[in-house]
Amino acid sequence: MELKMKNPMESNEFKLSDFYQSVILKTAGFPLVRLEKQDRQHFVFVFEDSDNQDSDNQAELILSRYWNHELQVDARDLIESINELKTRIHSGV
């Protein structure tokens, strides 16, 4: 199950339940604010996102570039993001 949403009450937060898309945002430099537990096995990743009234939110733009094969990231940074998010999931932090 994938969840992507911008909370209108917390306009600088971007929520996502897909692990690898979350890895992409983390690698692209988006700060992970917290994890929200959905159930025993699923988490929602909450990232800080810029809220520019003149354009779409930055997280959506990065994910669009990812899906269009236009995003390039450092391989070492990508692996570090995978390991960090897995650690956070398994430690419940």
PDB file of N, CA and C in Angstrom:
ATOM      1  N   MET A   1       0.840  -1.165   0.000  1.00  0.00           N
ATOM      2  CA  MET A   1       0.000   0.000   0.000  1.00  0.00           C
ATOM      3  C   MET A   1       0.892   1.239   0.000  1.00  0.00           C
ATOM      4  N   GLU A   2       0.580   2.161  -0.876  1.00  0.00           N
ATOM      5  CA  GLU A   2       1.353   3.386  -0.969  1.00  0.00           C
ATOM      6  C   GLU A   2       0.494   4.549  -0.493  1.00  0.00           C
ATOM      7  N   LEU A   3       1.109   5.450   0.212  1.00  0.00           N
ATOM      8  CA  LEU A   3       0.417   6.621   0.723  1.00  0.00           C
ATOM      9  C   LEU A   3       1.307   7.818   0.487  1.00  0.00           C
ATOM     10  N   LYS A   4       0.814   8.755  -0.302  1.00  0.00           N
ATOM     11  CA  LYS A   4       1.538  10.001  -0.501  1.00  0.00           C
ATOM     12  C   LYS A   4       0.541  11.113  -0.243  1.00  0.00           C
ATOM     13  N   MET A   5       0.843  11.966   0.699  1.00  0.00           N
ATOM     14  CA  MET A   5      -0.100  13.037   0.959  1.00  0.00           C
ATOM     15  C   MET A   5       0.558  14.195   1.663  1.00  0.00           C
ATOM     16  N   LYS A   6       0.021  15.331   1.393  1.00  0.00           N
ATOM     17  CA  LYS A   6       0.442  16.562   2.036  1.00  0.00           C
ATOM     18  C   LYS A   6      -0.670  16.900   3.014  1.00  0.00           C
ATOM     19  N   ASN A   7      -0.345  17.005   4.279  1.00  0.00           N
ATOM     20  CA  ASN A   7      -1.325  17.312   5.308  1.00  0.00           C
ATOM     21  C   ASN A   7      -1.576  18.814   5.314  1.00  0.00           C
ATOM     22  N   PRO A   8      -2.812  19.266   5.043  1.00  0.00           N
ATOM     23  CA  PRO A   8      -3.072  20.704   5.000  1.00  0.00           C
ATOM     24  C   PRO A   8      -2.848  21.406   6.337  1.00  0.00           C
ATOM     25  N   MET A   9      -3.022  20.693   7.441  1.00  0.00           N
ATOM     26  CA  MET A   9      -2.805  21.305   8.747  1.00  0.00           C
ATOM     27  C   MET A   9      -1.318  21.417   9.059  1.00  0.00           C
ATOM     28  N   GLU A  10      -0.522  20.531   8.486  1.00  0.00           N
ATOM     29  CA  GLU A  10       0.924  20.537   8.678  1.00  0.00           C
ATOM     30  C   GLU A  10       1.543  20.628   7.292  1.00  0.00           C
ATOM     31  N   SER A  11       1.461  21.813   6.680  1.00  0.00           N
ATOM     32  CA  SER A  11       1.774  21.975   5.269  1.00  0.00           C
ATOM     33  C   SER A  11       3.222  21.690   4.925  1.00  0.00           C
ATOM     34  N   ASN A  12       4.090  21.589   5.903  1.00  0.00           N
ATOM     35  CA  ASN A  12       5.480  21.301   5.579  1.00  0.00           C
ATOM     36  C   ASN A  12       5.818  19.822   5.772  1.00  0.00           C
ATOM     37  N   GLU A  13       4.821  18.965   5.900  1.00  0.00           N
ATOM     38  CA  GLU A  13       5.060  17.536   6.055  1.00  0.00           C
ATOM     39  C   GLU A  13       4.563  16.777   4.832  1.00  0.00           C
ATOM     40  N   PHE A  14       5.324  15.768   4.453  1.00  0.00           N
ATOM     41  CA  PHE A  14       4.972  14.904   3.332  1.00  0.00           C
ATOM     42  C   PHE A  14       5.025  13.473   3.840  1.00  0.00           C
ATOM     43  N   LYS A  15       3.914  12.741   3.706  1.00  0.00           N
ATOM     44  CA  LYS A  15       3.815  11.384   4.242  1.00  0.00           C
ATOM     45  C   LYS A  15       3.827  10.372   3.107  1.00  0.00           C
ATOM     46  N   LEU A  16       4.541   9.276   3.372  1.00  0.00           N
ATOM     47  CA  LEU A  16       4.745   8.270   2.339  1.00  0.00           C
ATOM     48  C   LEU A  16       4.904   6.910   2.999  1.00  0.00           C
ATOM     49  N   SER A  17       4.238   5.887   2.473  1.00  0.00           N
ATOM     50  CA  SER A  17       4.369   4.555   3.066  1.00  0.00           C
ATOM     51  C   SER A  17       5.280   3.632   2.259  1.00  0.00           C
ATOM     52  N   ASP A  18       5.664   4.022   1.064  1.00  0.00           N
ATOM     53  CA  ASP A  18       6.540   3.196   0.239  1.00  0.00           C
ATOM     54  C   ASP A  18       7.986   3.336   0.713  1.00  0.00           C
ATOM     55  N   PHE A  19       8.614   2.208   1.055  1.00  0.00           N
ATOM     56  CA  PHE A  19       9.963   2.238   1.616  1.00  0.00           C
ATOM     57  C   PHE A  19      10.972   2.841   0.644  1.00  0.00           C
ATOM     58  N   TYR A  20      11.007   2.360  -0.592  1.00  0.00           N
ATOM     59  CA  TYR A  20      12.053   2.803  -1.510  1.00  0.00           C
ATOM     60  C   TYR A  20      11.848   4.239  -1.995  1.00  0.00           C
ATOM     61  N   GLN A  21      10.624   4.684  -2.092  1.00  0.00           N
ATOM     62  CA  GLN A  21      10.414   6.100  -2.400  1.00  0.00           C
ATOM     63  C   GLN A  21      10.862   6.957  -1.215  1.00  0.00           C
ATOM     64  N   SER A  22      10.670   6.442  -0.015  1.00  0.00           N
ATOM     65  CA  SER A  22      11.156   7.142   1.177  1.00  0.00           C
ATOM     66  C   SER A  22      12.676   7.202   1.177  1.00  0.00           C
ATOM     67  N   VAL A  23      13.317   6.124   0.735  1.00  0.00           N
ATOM     68  CA  VAL A  23      14.778   6.112   0.614  1.00  0.00           C
ATOM     69  C   VAL A  23      15.226   7.203  -0.356  1.00  0.00           C
ATOM     70  N   ILE A  24      14.519   7.349  -1.462  1.00  0.00           N
ATOM     71  CA  ILE A  24      14.866   8.379  -2.447  1.00  0.00           C
ATOM     72  C   ILE A  24      14.777   9.765  -1.821  1.00  0.00           C
ATOM     73  N   LEU A  25      13.700  10.045  -1.095  1.00  0.00           N
ATOM     74  CA  LEU A  25      13.564  11.366  -0.462  1.00  0.00           C
ATOM     75  C   LEU A  25      14.665  11.598   0.560  1.00  0.00           C
ATOM     76  N   LYS A  26      14.974  10.582   1.354  1.00  0.00           N
ATOM     77  CA  LYS A  26      16.045  10.706   2.352  1.00  0.00           C
ATOM     78  C   LYS A  26      17.381  10.978   1.661  1.00  0.00           C
ATOM     79  N   THR A  27      17.653  10.255   0.592  1.00  0.00           N
ATOM     80  CA  THR A  27      18.897  10.430  -0.153  1.00  0.00           C
ATOM     81  C   THR A  27      18.962  11.811  -0.800  1.00  0.00           C
ATOM     82  N   ALA A  28      17.812  12.333  -1.208  1.00  0.00           N
ATOM     83  CA  ALA A  28      17.753  13.653  -1.840  1.00  0.00           C
ATOM     84  C   ALA A  28      17.862  14.785  -0.820  1.00  0.00           C
ATOM     85  N   GLY A  29      17.937  14.434   0.466  1.00  0.00           N
ATOM     86  CA  GLY A  29      18.173  15.444   1.489  1.00  0.00           C
ATOM     87  C   GLY A  29      16.960  15.898   2.275  1.00  0.00           C
ATOM     88  N   PHE A  30      15.837  15.216   2.116  1.00  0.00           N
ATOM     89  CA  PHE A  30      14.651  15.586   2.881  1.00  0.00           C
ATOM     90  C   PHE A  30      14.776  15.043   4.300  1.00  0.00           C
ATOM     91  N   PRO A  31      14.626  15.890   5.311  1.00  0.00           N
ATOM     92  CA  PRO A  31      14.726  15.421   6.697  1.00  0.00           C
ATOM     93  C   PRO A  31      13.541  14.520   7.069  1.00  0.00           C
ATOM     94  N   LEU A  32      13.846  13.372   7.656  1.00  0.00           N
ATOM     95  CA  LEU A  32      12.805  12.488   8.162  1.00  0.00           C
ATOM     96  C   LEU A  32      12.381  13.010   9.525  1.00  0.00           C
ATOM     97  N   VAL A  33      11.119  13.406   9.631  1.00  0.00           N
ATOM     98  CA  VAL A  33      10.595  13.983  10.870  1.00  0.00           C
ATOM     99  C   VAL A  33      10.274  12.882  11.876  1.00  0.00           C
ATOM    100  N   ARG A  34       9.583  11.840  11.402  1.00  0.00           N
ATOM    101  CA  ARG A  34       9.194  10.750  12.298  1.00  0.00           C
ATOM    102  C   ARG A  34       8.645   9.582  11.478  1.00  0.00           C
ATOM    103  N   LEU A  35       8.491   8.469  12.158  1.00  0.00           N
ATOM    104  CA  LEU A  35       7.788   7.312  11.614  1.00  0.00           C
ATOM    105  C   LEU A  35       6.465   7.194  12.349  1.00  0.00           C
ATOM    106  N   GLU A  36       5.397   6.908  11.614  1.00  0.00           N
ATOM    107  CA  GLU A  36       4.091   6.668  12.226  1.00  0.00           C
ATOM    108  C   GLU A  36       3.721   5.216  11.943  1.00  0.00           C
ATOM    109  N   LYS A  37       3.443   4.486  12.987  1.00  0.00           N
ATOM    110  CA  LYS A  37       3.112   3.069  12.840  1.00  0.00           C
ATOM    111  C   LYS A  37       1.669   2.936  12.367  1.00  0.00           C
ATOM    112  N   GLN A  38       1.472   2.224  11.243  1.00  0.00           N
ATOM    113  CA  GLN A  38       0.124   1.972  10.735  1.00  0.00           C
ATOM    114  C   GLN A  38      -0.472   0.737  11.396  1.00  0.00           C
ATOM    115  N   ASP A  39       0.311  -0.315  11.431  1.00  0.00           N
ATOM    116  CA  ASP A  39      -0.071  -1.560  12.082  1.00  0.00           C
ATOM    117  C   ASP A  39       1.217  -2.267  12.487  1.00  0.00           C
ATOM    118  N   ARG A  40       1.157  -3.552  12.769  1.00  0.00           N
ATOM    119  CA  ARG A  40       2.351  -4.250  13.274  1.00  0.00           C
ATOM    120  C   ARG A  40       3.499  -4.290  12.276  1.00  0.00           C
ATOM    121  N   GLN A  41       3.199  -4.209  10.983  1.00  0.00           N
ATOM    122  CA  GLN A  41       4.245  -4.365   9.974  1.00  0.00           C
ATOM    123  C   GLN A  41       4.454  -3.147   9.088  1.00  0.00           C
ATOM    124  N   HIS A  42       3.619  -2.146   9.165  1.00  0.00           N
ATOM    125  CA  HIS A  42       3.689  -1.032   8.225  1.00  0.00           C
ATOM    126  C   HIS A  42       3.877   0.307   8.931  1.00  0.00           C
ATOM    127  N   PHE A  43       4.696   1.136   8.299  1.00  0.00           N
ATOM    128  CA  PHE A  43       4.985   2.466   8.809  1.00  0.00           C
ATOM    129  C   PHE A  43       4.696   3.511   7.746  1.00  0.00           C
ATOM    130  N   VAL A  44       4.420   4.719   8.207  1.00  0.00           N
ATOM    131  CA  VAL A  44       4.344   5.884   7.331  1.00  0.00           C
ATOM    132  C   VAL A  44       5.563   6.730   7.649  1.00  0.00           C
ATOM    133  N   PHE A  45       6.295   7.099   6.606  1.00  0.00           N
ATOM    134  CA  PHE A  45       7.466   7.951   6.753  1.00  0.00           C
ATOM    135  C   PHE A  45       7.010   9.394   6.591  1.00  0.00           C
ATOM    136  N   VAL A  46       7.327  10.230   7.557  1.00  0.00           N
ATOM    137  CA  VAL A  46       6.923  11.637   7.517  1.00  0.00           C
ATOM    138  C   VAL A  46       8.176  12.476   7.307  1.00  0.00           C
ATOM    139  N   PHE A  47       8.212  13.170   6.174  1.00  0.00           N
ATOM    140  CA  PHE A  47       9.352  14.004   5.816  1.00  0.00           C
ATOM    141  C   PHE A  47       8.983  15.473   5.904  1.00  0.00           C
ATOM    142  N   GLU A  48       9.984  16.289   6.171  1.00  0.00           N
ATOM    143  CA  GLU A  48       9.813  17.732   6.092  1.00  0.00           C
ATOM    144  C   GLU A  48       9.923  18.121   4.628  1.00  0.00           C
ATOM    145  N   ASP A  49       8.970  18.906   4.157  1.00  0.00           N
ATOM    146  CA  ASP A  49       8.959  19.334   2.758  1.00  0.00           C
ATOM    147  C   ASP A  49       8.757  20.834   2.706  1.00  0.00           C
ATOM    148  N   SER A  50       9.395  21.466   1.744  1.00  0.00           N
ATOM    149  CA  SER A  50       9.191  22.908   1.590  1.00  0.00           C
ATOM    150  C   SER A  50       7.784  23.141   1.073  1.00  0.00           C
ATOM    151  N   ASP A  51       7.212  24.239   1.449  1.00  0.00           N
ATOM    152  CA  ASP A  51       5.856  24.577   1.020  1.00  0.00           C
ATOM    153  C   ASP A  51       5.922  25.878   0.246  1.00  0.00           C
ATOM    154  N   ASN A  52       6.186  25.770  -1.030  1.00  0.00           N
ATOM    155  CA  ASN A  52       6.271  26.941  -1.886  1.00  0.00           C
ATOM    156  C   ASN A  52       4.927  27.128  -2.571  1.00  0.00           C
ATOM    157  N   GLN A  53       4.278  28.226  -2.320  1.00  0.00           N
ATOM    158  CA  GLN A  53       2.950  28.478  -2.876  1.00  0.00           C
ATOM    159  C   GLN A  53       2.968  28.585  -4.397  1.00  0.00           C
ATOM    160  N   ASP A  54       4.127  28.915  -4.970  1.00  0.00           N
ATOM    161  CA  ASP A  54       4.209  29.129  -6.408  1.00  0.00           C
ATOM    162  C   ASP A  54       4.433  27.843  -7.198  1.00  0.00           C
ATOM    163  N   SER A  55       4.668  26.736  -6.538  1.00  0.00           N
ATOM    164  CA  SER A  55       4.940  25.492  -7.257  1.00  0.00           C
ATOM    165  C   SER A  55       4.467  24.299  -6.437  1.00  0.00           C
ATOM    166  N   ASP A  56       4.561  23.124  -7.058  1.00  0.00           N
ATOM    167  CA  ASP A  56       4.246  21.885  -6.347  1.00  0.00           C
ATOM    168  C   ASP A  56       5.247  21.698  -5.218  1.00  0.00           C
ATOM    169  N   ASN A  57       4.915  20.839  -4.278  1.00  0.00           N
ATOM    170  CA  ASN A  57       5.879  20.587  -3.207  1.00  0.00           C
ATOM    171  C   ASN A  57       7.091  19.864  -3.778  1.00  0.00           C
ATOM    172  N   GLN A  58       8.213  20.071  -3.151  1.00  0.00           N
ATOM    173  CA  GLN A  58       9.484  19.553  -3.640  1.00  0.00           C
ATOM    174  C   GLN A  58       9.545  18.029  -3.618  1.00  0.00           C
ATOM    175  N   ALA A  59       8.928  17.398  -2.646  1.00  0.00           N
ATOM    176  CA  ALA A  59       8.946  15.935  -2.575  1.00  0.00           C
ATOM    177  C   ALA A  59       8.282  15.326  -3.808  1.00  0.00           C
ATOM    178  N   GLU A  60       7.155  15.859  -4.211  1.00  0.00           N
ATOM    179  CA  GLU A  60       6.472  15.360  -5.413  1.00  0.00           C
ATOM    180  C   GLU A  60       7.346  15.533  -6.644  1.00  0.00           C
ATOM    181  N   LEU A  61       8.056  16.660  -6.728  1.00  0.00           N
ATOM    182  CA  LEU A  61       8.932  16.903  -7.873  1.00  0.00           C
ATOM    183  C   LEU A  61      10.081  15.900  -7.916  1.00  0.00           C
ATOM    184  N   ILE A  62      10.680  15.620  -6.766  1.00  0.00           N
ATOM    185  CA  ILE A  62      11.772  14.642  -6.707  1.00  0.00           C
ATOM    186  C   ILE A  62      11.266  13.256  -7.094  1.00  0.00           C
ATOM    187  N   LEU A  63      10.110  12.860  -6.573  1.00  0.00           N
ATOM    188  CA  LEU A  63       9.569  11.541  -6.904  1.00  0.00           C
ATOM    189  C   LEU A  63       9.188  11.449  -8.376  1.00  0.00           C
ATOM    190  N   SER A  64       8.712  12.526  -8.942  1.00  0.00           N
ATOM    191  CA  SER A  64       8.409  12.556 -10.372  1.00  0.00           C
ATOM    192  C   SER A  64       9.679  12.365 -11.194  1.00  0.00           C
ATOM    193  N   ARG A  65      10.746  13.038 -10.799  1.00  0.00           N
ATOM    194  CA  ARG A  65      12.034  12.873 -11.485  1.00  0.00           C
ATOM    195  C   ARG A  65      12.538  11.437 -11.341  1.00  0.00           C
ATOM    196  N   TYR A  66      12.316  10.847 -10.174  1.00  0.00           N
ATOM    197  CA  TYR A  66      12.709   9.450  -9.936  1.00  0.00           C
ATOM    198  C   TYR A  66      11.976   8.514 -10.901  1.00  0.00           C
ATOM    199  N   TRP A  67      10.652   8.640 -10.976  1.00  0.00           N
ATOM    200  CA  TRP A  67       9.862   7.754 -11.828  1.00  0.00           C
ATOM    201  C   TRP A  67      10.122   7.987 -13.311  1.00  0.00           C
ATOM    202  N   ASN A  68      10.558   9.189 -13.673  1.00  0.00           N
ATOM    203  CA  ASN A  68      10.881   9.499 -15.070  1.00  0.00           C
ATOM    204  C   ASN A  68      12.339   9.194 -15.416  1.00  0.00           C
ATOM    205  N   HIS A  69      13.044   8.550 -14.502  1.00  0.00           N
ATOM    206  CA  HIS A  69      14.462   8.195 -14.695  1.00  0.00           C
ATOM    207  C   HIS A  69      15.335   9.426 -14.945  1.00  0.00           C
ATOM    208  N   GLU A  70      15.000  10.529 -14.291  1.00  0.00           N
ATOM    209  CA  GLU A  70      15.747  11.776 -14.441  1.00  0.00           C
ATOM    210  C   GLU A  70      16.557  12.121 -13.196  1.00  0.00           C
ATOM    211  N   LEU A  71      16.422  11.347 -12.146  1.00  0.00           N
ATOM    212  CA  LEU A  71      17.077  11.651 -10.879  1.00  0.00           C
ATOM    213  C   LEU A  71      18.357  10.839 -10.744  1.00  0.00           C
ATOM    214  N   GLN A  72      19.429  11.517 -10.400  1.00  0.00           N
ATOM    215  CA  GLN A  72      20.693  10.838 -10.144  1.00  0.00           C
ATOM    216  C   GLN A  72      21.088  11.092  -8.695  1.00  0.00           C
ATOM    217  N   VAL A  73      21.464  10.016  -8.013  1.00  0.00           N
ATOM    218  CA  VAL A  73      21.908  10.125  -6.625  1.00  0.00           C
ATOM    219  C   VAL A  73      23.212   9.353  -6.475  1.00  0.00           C
ATOM    220  N   ASP A  74      23.961   9.692  -5.459  1.00  0.00           N
ATOM    221  CA  ASP A  74      25.200   8.996  -5.157  1.00  0.00           C
ATOM    222  C   ASP A  74      24.873   7.609  -4.600  1.00  0.00           C
ATOM    223  N   ALA A  75      25.524   6.584  -5.135  1.00  0.00           N
ATOM    224  CA  ALA A  75      25.243   5.201  -4.727  1.00  0.00           C
ATOM    225  C   ALA A  75      25.500   4.980  -3.242  1.00  0.00           C
ATOM    226  N   ARG A  76      26.576   5.528  -2.726  1.00  0.00           N
ATOM    227  CA  ARG A  76      26.903   5.354  -1.307  1.00  0.00           C
ATOM    228  C   ARG A  76      25.830   6.016  -0.424  1.00  0.00           C
ATOM    229  N   ASP A  77      25.372   7.192  -0.817  1.00  0.00           N
ATOM    230  CA  ASP A  77      24.308   7.873  -0.069  1.00  0.00           C
ATOM    231  C   ASP A  77      23.016   7.063  -0.097  1.00  0.00           C
ATOM    232  N   LEU A  78      22.727   6.447  -1.243  1.00  0.00           N
ATOM    233  CA  LEU A  78      21.526   5.625  -1.365  1.00  0.00           C
ATOM    234  C   LEU A  78      21.580   4.438  -0.403  1.00  0.00           C
ATOM    235  N   ILE A  79      22.710   3.746  -0.367  1.00  0.00           N
ATOM    236  CA  ILE A  79      22.875   2.598   0.537  1.00  0.00           C
ATOM    237  C   ILE A  79      22.780   3.040   1.994  1.00  0.00           C
ATOM    238  N   GLU A  80      23.384   4.170   2.326  1.00  0.00           N
ATOM    239  CA  GLU A  80      23.309   4.686   3.700  1.00  0.00           C
ATOM    240  C   GLU A  80      21.869   5.007   4.086  1.00  0.00           C
ATOM    241  N   SER A  81      21.098   5.560   3.149  1.00  0.00           N
ATOM    242  CA  SER A  81      19.690   5.866   3.432  1.00  0.00           C
ATOM    243  C   SER A  81      18.883   4.595   3.644  1.00  0.00           C
ATOM    244  N   ILE A  82      19.137   3.572   2.830  1.00  0.00           N
ATOM    245  CA  ILE A  82      18.450   2.285   3.006  1.00  0.00           C
ATOM    246  C   ILE A  82      18.738   1.733   4.401  1.00  0.00           C
ATOM    247  N   ASN A  83      20.009   1.707   4.765  1.00  0.00           N
ATOM    248  CA  ASN A  83      20.389   1.170   6.077  1.00  0.00           C
ATOM    249  C   ASN A  83      19.810   1.989   7.222  1.00  0.00           C
ATOM    250  N   GLU A  84      19.824   3.308   7.096  1.00  0.00           N
ATOM    251  CA  GLU A  84      19.282   4.156   8.164  1.00  0.00           C
ATOM    252  C   GLU A  84      17.787   3.939   8.351  1.00  0.00           C
ATOM    253  N   LEU A  85      17.031   3.894   7.242  1.00  0.00           N
ATOM    254  CA  LEU A  85      15.584   3.708   7.373  1.00  0.00           C
ATOM    255  C   LEU A  85      15.247   2.316   7.904  1.00  0.00           C
ATOM    256  N   LYS A  86      15.985   1.295   7.483  1.00  0.00           N
ATOM    257  CA  LYS A  86      15.754  -0.052   8.025  1.00  0.00           C
ATOM    258  C   LYS A  86      16.035  -0.088   9.521  1.00  0.00           C
ATOM    259  N   THR A  87      17.112   0.568   9.935  1.00  0.00           N
ATOM    260  CA  THR A  87      17.437   0.629  11.362  1.00  0.00           C
ATOM    261  C   THR A  87      16.334   1.328  12.132  1.00  0.00           C
ATOM    262  N   ARG A  88      15.833   2.425  11.596  1.00  0.00           N
ATOM    263  CA  ARG A  88      14.766   3.160  12.283  1.00  0.00           C
ATOM    264  C   ARG A  88      13.500   2.319  12.390  1.00  0.00           C
ATOM    265  N   ILE A  89      13.174   1.575  11.342  1.00  0.00           N
ATOM    266  CA  ILE A  89      11.986   0.713  11.372  1.00  0.00           C
ATOM    267  C   ILE A  89      12.136  -0.364  12.441  1.00  0.00           C
ATOM    268  N   HIS A  90      13.269  -1.037  12.448  1.00  0.00           N
ATOM    269  CA  HIS A  90      13.459  -2.169  13.360  1.00  0.00           C
ATOM    270  C   HIS A  90      13.680  -1.742  14.810  1.00  0.00           C
ATOM    271  N   SER A  91      14.115  -0.512  15.007  1.00  0.00           N
ATOM    272  CA  SER A  91      14.286  -0.032  16.380  1.00  0.00           C
ATOM    273  C   SER A  91      13.030   0.678  16.878  1.00  0.00           C
ATOM    274  N   GLY A  92      12.081   0.920  15.964  1.00  0.00           N
ATOM    275  CA  GLY A  92      10.840   1.579  16.346  1.00  0.00           C
ATOM    276  C   GLY A  92      10.979   3.056  16.610  1.00  0.00           C
ATOM    277  N   VAL A  93      12.065   3.659  16.119  1.00  0.00           N
ATOM    278  CA  VAL A  93      12.312   5.089  16.354  1.00  0.00           C
ATOM    279  C   VAL A  93      11.763   5.896  15.216  1.00  0.00           C
TER     280      VAL A  93
END
